[in-house]
Coordinates of C-alpha atoms and ligand atoms in Angstrom, one line a residue:
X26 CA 0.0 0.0 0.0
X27 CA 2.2 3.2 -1.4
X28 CA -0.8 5.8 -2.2
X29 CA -3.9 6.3 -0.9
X30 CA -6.7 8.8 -2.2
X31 CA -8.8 10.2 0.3
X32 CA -11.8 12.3 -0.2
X33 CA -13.9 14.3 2.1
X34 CA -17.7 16.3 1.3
X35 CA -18.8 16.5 5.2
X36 CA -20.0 20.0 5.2
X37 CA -18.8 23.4 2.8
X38 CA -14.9 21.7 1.7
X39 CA -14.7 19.1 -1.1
X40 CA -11.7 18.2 -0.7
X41 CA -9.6 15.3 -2.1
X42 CA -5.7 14.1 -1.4
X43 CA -2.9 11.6 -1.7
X44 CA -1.6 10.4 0.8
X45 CA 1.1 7.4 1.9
X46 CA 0.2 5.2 4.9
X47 CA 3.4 6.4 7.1
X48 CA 1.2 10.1 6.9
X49 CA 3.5 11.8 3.9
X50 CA 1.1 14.2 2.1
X51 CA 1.8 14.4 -1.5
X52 CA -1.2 16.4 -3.0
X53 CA -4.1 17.9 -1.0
X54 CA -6.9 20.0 -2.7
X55 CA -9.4 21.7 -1.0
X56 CA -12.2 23.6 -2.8
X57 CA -14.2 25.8 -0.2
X58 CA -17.8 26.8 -0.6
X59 CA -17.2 30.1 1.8
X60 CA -18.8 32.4 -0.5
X61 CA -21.2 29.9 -1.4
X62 CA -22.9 29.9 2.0
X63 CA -22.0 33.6 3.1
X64 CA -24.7 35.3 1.8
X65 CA -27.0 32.8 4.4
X66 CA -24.4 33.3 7.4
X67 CA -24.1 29.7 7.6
X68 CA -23.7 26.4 5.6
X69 CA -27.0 25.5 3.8
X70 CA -27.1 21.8 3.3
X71 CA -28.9 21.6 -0.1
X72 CA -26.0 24.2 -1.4
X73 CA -23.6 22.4 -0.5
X74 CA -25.0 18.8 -1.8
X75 CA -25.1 20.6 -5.1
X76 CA -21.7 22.4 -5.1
X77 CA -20.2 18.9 -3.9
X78 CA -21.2 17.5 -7.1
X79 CA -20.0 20.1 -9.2
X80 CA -16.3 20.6 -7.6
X81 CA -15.8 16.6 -6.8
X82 CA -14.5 15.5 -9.9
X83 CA -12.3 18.7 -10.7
X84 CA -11.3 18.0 -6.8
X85 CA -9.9 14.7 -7.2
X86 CA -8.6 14.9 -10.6
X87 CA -6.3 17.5 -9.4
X88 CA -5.4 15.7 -6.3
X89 CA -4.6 12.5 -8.5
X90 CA -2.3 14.3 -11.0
X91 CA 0.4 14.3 -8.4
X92 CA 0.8 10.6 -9.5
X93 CA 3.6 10.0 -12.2
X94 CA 0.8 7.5 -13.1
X95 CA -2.5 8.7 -12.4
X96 CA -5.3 6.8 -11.2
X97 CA -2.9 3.1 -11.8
X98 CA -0.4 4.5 -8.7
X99 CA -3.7 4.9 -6.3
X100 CA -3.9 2.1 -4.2
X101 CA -7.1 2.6 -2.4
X102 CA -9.6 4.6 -1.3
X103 CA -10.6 5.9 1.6
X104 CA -14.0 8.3 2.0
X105 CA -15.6 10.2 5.5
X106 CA -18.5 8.4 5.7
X107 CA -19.9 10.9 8.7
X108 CA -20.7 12.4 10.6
X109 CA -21.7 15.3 8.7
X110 CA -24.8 16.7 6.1
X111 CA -26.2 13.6 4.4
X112 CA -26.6 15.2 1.1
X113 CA -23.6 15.8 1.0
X114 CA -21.5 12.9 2.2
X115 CA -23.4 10.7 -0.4
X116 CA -21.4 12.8 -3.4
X117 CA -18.0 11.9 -2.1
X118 CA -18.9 8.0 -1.0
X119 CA -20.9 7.2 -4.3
X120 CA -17.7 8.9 -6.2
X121 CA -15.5 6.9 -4.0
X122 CA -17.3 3.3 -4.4
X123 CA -17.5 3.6 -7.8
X124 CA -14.0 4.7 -8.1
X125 CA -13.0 2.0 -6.4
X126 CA -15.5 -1.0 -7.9
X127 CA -14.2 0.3 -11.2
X128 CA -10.5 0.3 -10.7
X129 CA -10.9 -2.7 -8.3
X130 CA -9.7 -1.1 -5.3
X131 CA -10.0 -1.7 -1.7
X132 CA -12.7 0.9 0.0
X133 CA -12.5 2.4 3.6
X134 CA -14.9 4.3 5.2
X135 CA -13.5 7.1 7.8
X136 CA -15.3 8.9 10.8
X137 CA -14.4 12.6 10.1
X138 CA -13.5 12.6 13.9
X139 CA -11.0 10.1 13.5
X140 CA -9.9 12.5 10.7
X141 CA -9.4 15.5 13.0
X142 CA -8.1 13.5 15.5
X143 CA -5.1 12.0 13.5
X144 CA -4.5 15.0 11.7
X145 CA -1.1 16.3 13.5
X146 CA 0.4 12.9 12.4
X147 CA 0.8 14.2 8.6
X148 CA 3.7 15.1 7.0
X149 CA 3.5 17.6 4.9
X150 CA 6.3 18.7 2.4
X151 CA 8.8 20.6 4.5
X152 CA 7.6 19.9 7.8
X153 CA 10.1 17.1 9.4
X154 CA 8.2 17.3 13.4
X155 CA 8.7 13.8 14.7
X156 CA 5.5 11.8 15.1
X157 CA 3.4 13.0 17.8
X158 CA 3.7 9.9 20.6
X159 CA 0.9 7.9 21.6
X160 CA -1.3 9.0 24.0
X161 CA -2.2 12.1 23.7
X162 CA -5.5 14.7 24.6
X163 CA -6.5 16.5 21.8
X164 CA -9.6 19.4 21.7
X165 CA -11.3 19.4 18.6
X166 CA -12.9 22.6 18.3
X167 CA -14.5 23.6 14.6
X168 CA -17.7 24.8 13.5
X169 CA -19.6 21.2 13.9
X170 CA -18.0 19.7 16.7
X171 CA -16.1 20.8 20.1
X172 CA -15.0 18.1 22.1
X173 CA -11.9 16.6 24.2
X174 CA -10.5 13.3 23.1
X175 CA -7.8 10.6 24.6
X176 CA -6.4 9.2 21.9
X177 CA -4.5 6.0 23.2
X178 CA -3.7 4.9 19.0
X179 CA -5.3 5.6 15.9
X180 CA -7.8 3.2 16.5
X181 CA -8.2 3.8 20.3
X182 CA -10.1 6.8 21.1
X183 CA -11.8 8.0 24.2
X184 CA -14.6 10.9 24.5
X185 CA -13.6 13.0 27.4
X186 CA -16.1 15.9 27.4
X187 CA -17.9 17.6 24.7
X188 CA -19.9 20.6 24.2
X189 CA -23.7 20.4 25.2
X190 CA -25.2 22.8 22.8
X191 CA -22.8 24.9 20.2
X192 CA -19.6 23.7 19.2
X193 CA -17.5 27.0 19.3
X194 CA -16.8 27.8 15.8
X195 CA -20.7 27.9 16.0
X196 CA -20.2 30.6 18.7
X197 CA -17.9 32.8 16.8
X198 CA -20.1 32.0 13.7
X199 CA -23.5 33.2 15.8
X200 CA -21.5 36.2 17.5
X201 CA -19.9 37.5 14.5
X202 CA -23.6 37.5 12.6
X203 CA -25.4 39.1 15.7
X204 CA -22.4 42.1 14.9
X205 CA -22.9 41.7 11.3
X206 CA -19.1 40.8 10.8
X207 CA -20.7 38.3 8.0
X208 CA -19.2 34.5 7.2
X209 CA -17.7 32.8 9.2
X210 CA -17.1 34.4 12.4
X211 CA -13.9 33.5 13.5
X212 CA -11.2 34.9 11.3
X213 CA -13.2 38.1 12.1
X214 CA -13.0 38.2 15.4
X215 CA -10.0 36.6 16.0
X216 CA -8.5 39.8 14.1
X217 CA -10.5 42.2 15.3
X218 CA -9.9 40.6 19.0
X219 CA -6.0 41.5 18.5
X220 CA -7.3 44.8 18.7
X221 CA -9.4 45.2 21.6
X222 CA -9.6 45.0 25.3
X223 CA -10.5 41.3 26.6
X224 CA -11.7 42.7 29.7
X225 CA -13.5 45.5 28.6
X226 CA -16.6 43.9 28.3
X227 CA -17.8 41.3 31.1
X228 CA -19.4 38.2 29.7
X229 CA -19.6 34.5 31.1
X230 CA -17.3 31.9 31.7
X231 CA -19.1 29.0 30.8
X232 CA -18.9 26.1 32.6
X233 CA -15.0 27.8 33.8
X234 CA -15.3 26.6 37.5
X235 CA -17.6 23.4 36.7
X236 CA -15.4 20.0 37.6
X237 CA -17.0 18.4 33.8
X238 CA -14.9 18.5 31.3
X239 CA -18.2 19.2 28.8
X240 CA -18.6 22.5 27.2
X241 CA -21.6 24.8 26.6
X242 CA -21.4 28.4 24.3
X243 CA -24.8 29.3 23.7
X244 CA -25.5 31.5 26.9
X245 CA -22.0 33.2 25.5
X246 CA -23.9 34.2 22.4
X247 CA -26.8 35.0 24.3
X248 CA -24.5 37.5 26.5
X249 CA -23.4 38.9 23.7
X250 CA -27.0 40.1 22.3
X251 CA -28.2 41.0 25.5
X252 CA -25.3 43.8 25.4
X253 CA -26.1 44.6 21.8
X254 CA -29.7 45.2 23.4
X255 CA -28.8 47.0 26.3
X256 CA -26.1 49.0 25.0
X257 CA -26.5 49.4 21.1
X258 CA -24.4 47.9 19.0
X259 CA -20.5 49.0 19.1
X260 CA -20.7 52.7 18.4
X261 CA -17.2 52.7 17.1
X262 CA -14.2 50.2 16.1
X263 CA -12.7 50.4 19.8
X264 CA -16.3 49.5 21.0
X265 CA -16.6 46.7 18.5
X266 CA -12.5 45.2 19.2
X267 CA -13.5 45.2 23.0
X268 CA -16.5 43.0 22.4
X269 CA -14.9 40.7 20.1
X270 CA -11.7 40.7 22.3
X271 CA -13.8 40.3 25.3
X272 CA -15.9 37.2 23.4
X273 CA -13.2 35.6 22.6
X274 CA -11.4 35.9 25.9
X275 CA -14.3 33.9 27.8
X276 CA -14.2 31.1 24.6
X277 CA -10.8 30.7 24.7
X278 CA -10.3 30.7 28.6
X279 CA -12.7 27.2 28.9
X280 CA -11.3 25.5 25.7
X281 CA -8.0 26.2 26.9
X282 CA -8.6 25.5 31.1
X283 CA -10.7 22.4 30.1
X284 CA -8.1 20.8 27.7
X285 CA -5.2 21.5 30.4
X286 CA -7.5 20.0 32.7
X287 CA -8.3 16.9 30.6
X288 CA -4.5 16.3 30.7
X289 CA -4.2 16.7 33.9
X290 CA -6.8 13.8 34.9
X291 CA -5.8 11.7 32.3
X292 CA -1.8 11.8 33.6
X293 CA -1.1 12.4 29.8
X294 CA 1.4 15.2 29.3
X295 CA 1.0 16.0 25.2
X296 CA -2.1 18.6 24.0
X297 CA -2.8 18.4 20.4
X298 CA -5.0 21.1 19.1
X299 CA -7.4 20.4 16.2
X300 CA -10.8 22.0 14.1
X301 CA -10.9 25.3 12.8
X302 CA -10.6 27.3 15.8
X303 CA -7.4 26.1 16.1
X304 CA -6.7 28.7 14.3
X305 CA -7.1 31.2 16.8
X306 CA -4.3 33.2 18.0
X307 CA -5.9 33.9 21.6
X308 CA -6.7 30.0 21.8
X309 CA -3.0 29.2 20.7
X310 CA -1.5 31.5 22.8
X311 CA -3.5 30.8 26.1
X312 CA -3.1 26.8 25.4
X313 CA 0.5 27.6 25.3
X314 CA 0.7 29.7 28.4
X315 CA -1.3 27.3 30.3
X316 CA 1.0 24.2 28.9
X317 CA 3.9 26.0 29.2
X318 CA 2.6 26.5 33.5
X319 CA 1.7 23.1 34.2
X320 CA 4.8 20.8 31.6
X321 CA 2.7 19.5 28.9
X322 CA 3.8 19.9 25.2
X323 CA 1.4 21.6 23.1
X324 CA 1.5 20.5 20.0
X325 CA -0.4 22.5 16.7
X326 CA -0.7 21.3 13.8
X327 CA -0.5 24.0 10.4
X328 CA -3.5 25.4 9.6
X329 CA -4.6 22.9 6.4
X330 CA -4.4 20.2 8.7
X331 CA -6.6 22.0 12.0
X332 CA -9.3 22.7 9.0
X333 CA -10.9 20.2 6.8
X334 CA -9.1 18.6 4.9
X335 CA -8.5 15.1 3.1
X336 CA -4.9 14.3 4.3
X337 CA -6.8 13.5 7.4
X338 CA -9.0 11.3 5.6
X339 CA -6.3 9.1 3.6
X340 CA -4.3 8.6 6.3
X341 CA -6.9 8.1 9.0
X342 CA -7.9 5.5 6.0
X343 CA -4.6 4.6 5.0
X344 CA -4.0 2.8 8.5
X345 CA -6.9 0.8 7.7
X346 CA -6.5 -0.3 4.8
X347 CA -2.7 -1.4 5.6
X348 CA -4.3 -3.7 8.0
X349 CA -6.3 -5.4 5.4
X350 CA -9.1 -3.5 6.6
X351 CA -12.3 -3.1 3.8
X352 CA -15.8 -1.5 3.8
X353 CA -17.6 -3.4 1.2
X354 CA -21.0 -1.8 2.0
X355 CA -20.6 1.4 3.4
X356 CA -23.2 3.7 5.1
X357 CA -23.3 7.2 5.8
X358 CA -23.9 9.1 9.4
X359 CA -25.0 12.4 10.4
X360 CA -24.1 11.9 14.0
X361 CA -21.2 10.4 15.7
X362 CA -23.0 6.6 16.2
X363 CA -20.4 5.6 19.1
X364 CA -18.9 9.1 20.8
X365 CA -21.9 10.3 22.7
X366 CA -22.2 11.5 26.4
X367 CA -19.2 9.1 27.9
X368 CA -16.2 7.4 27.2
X369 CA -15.7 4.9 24.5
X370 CA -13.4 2.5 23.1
X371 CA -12.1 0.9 20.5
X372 CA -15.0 -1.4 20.0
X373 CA -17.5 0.9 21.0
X374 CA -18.2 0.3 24.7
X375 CA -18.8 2.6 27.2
X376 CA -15.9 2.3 29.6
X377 CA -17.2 5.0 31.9
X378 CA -20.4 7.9 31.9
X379 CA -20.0 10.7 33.3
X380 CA -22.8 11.9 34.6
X381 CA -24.2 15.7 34.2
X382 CA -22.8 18.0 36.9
X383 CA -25.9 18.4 39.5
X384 CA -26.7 21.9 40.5
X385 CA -24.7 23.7 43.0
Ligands
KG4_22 O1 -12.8 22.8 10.9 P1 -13.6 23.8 10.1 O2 -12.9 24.3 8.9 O3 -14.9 23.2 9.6 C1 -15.8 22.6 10.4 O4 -16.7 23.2 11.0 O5 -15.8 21.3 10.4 O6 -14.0 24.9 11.1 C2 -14.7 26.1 10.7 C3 -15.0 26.9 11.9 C4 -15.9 28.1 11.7 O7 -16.9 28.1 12.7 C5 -15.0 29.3 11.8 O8 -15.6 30.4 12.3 C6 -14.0 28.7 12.8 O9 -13.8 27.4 12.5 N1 -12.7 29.5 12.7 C7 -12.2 30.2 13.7 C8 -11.0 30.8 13.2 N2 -10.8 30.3 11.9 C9 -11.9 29.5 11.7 N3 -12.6 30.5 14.9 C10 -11.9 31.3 15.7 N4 -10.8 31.9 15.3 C11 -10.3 31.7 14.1 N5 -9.1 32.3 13.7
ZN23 ZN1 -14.3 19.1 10.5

């Protein structure tokens, strides 16, 4: 098994790449549907079904020309199966199985998660980092999903904590459209942030001082329009950096106190950050102070791996598949079957629930 082609149509990216089982990125194409879905504020699942379709084949075309050979190098095939919009995970596993039942190539289906999850393993031209070791914590923290994972091997994986209502991307999404900063929110506010005061404004900490290492941002964005309400919205730029500053300050504190934490009770000294908001400077920057306090090595991955991507995919797949691994029949998954509401392994079980902090 030398090449593997991985393609990924979970949500706005289409997104195909080759990839080598030891994690050695050779070509990865992403085509984003941003300005698709900004005009909405957020991703609109029939759009993105039907822009899936259209950039698919361009996608992996591209993708596969990195091949002296083409499509005869590939040598399997390896598809996010969920979770995600169904619409459009169907376009990138019907490309995939017929791909593969027409070149007679062995088929892998991938949870995106395990994606995300494995992503800081690649090796992408010009980065030499060592492997990450084995275990590690790793906060996963994008639009769709914010949760806190041990990750024991690639195919051992245990839910820690995990948001309870938005994921945070979702937050900055929601904030930066109650401010009209447009689509998506982060980028935004992570640069208007830079500018402002984090403690001008005083919003929640959600869940801050709570022992559960579960997550909850949609009183954050609530906050936030009750002081558009009461105060107007920003009269000037200062008044509009402060609030983002000050928003992104209370995000950034829990995801960064709650991954720390996560280490801490699992005794496992290495932090891997993952999912779009990975990208943010204040969540890099307080993950690193707060590592940097209590010894455990923080480790980031560039930004086209934190975002999605299909490295992630082919290799998360690529593992498989050198194991003899095969999904003949494959399915596709809105929602995470196994990783809800306590911890899991390898085959599924629940090793341990945690149950819902009780009030007071
Ligand atoms: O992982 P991703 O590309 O797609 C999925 O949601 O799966 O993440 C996109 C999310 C969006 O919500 C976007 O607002 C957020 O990541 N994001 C950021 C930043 N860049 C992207 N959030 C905070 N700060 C950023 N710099
Ligand atoms: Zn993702």
């Amino acid at each position: 098994m030398r090449w593997v082609l991985g393609i990924e149509s979970s949500c706005d990216e289409t997104a195909a790449a080759i990839v080598s089982p030891d994690g050695r990125v050779l070509r990865d194409v992403v085509a984003s549907q941003i300005a698709e879905h900004a005009p909405y504020g957020g991703v609109v699942p029939e759009l993105a079904a039907r822009a899936h379709l259209r950039a698919v084949v361009p996608v992996i075309e591209a993708a596969v020309a990195a091949l002296p050979g083409g499509l005869d190098d590939v040598d399997g095939v390896a598809v996010t199966q969920g979770p995600g919009l169904v619409g459009a995970l169907l376009v990138g596993v019907q490309v995939a199985r017929a791909l593969a039942w027409q070149r007679g190539l062995p088929l892998v289906g991938v949870n995106h998660l395990d994606g995300h999850l494995l992503a800081v393993q690649l090796r992408r031209e010009g980065d030499d980092a060592p492997p990450v070791p084995y275990p590690y914590v790793a906060l996963l923290a994008s639009g769709g999903h914010t949760a806190l994972y041990r990750v024991d091997a690639p195919d051992e994986v245990a839910l820690l904590g995990q948001t309870r209502d938005d994921a945070a991307g979702e937050a900055f999404d929601k904030a930066a459209k109650l401010l009209g900063l447009g689509y998506p929110g982060g980028p935004v506010i992570d640069r208007l942030a830079a500018e402002g005061d984090p403690k001008a404004v005083k919003l929640p900490l959600p869940f801050a001082s709570k022992k559960t290492l579960d997550f909850s941002f949609s009183g954050l964005k609530t906050a936030v329009a009750r002081h558009v309400q009461k105060h107007g919205p920003p009269a000037d730029e200062g008044a509009l950096a402060d609030l983002c500053a000050s928003f992104q300050r209370s995000v950034v504190h829990v995801l960064a106190k709650k991954a720390v934490a996560a280490c801490e009770a699992e005794a496992v000294p290495r932090l891997v950050l993952g999912g779009g908001v990975a990208a943010n400077a204040g969540l890099r920057a307080r993950a690193r102070e707060l590592c940097e306090q209590k010894g455990v090595a923080l480790h980031v991955p560039p930004l086209k791996s934190c975002t999605d991507n299909a490295a992630m995919i082919a290799y998360a797949g690529a593992l498989r598949l050198a194991r003899g691994e095969r999904d003949d029949a494959l399915r596709v998954f809105s929602r995470d079957p196994k990783r809800r509401r306590g911890k899991f392994r390898r085959d599924g079980t629940l090793v341990k629930r945690r149950p819902p902090s009780s009030a007071g």
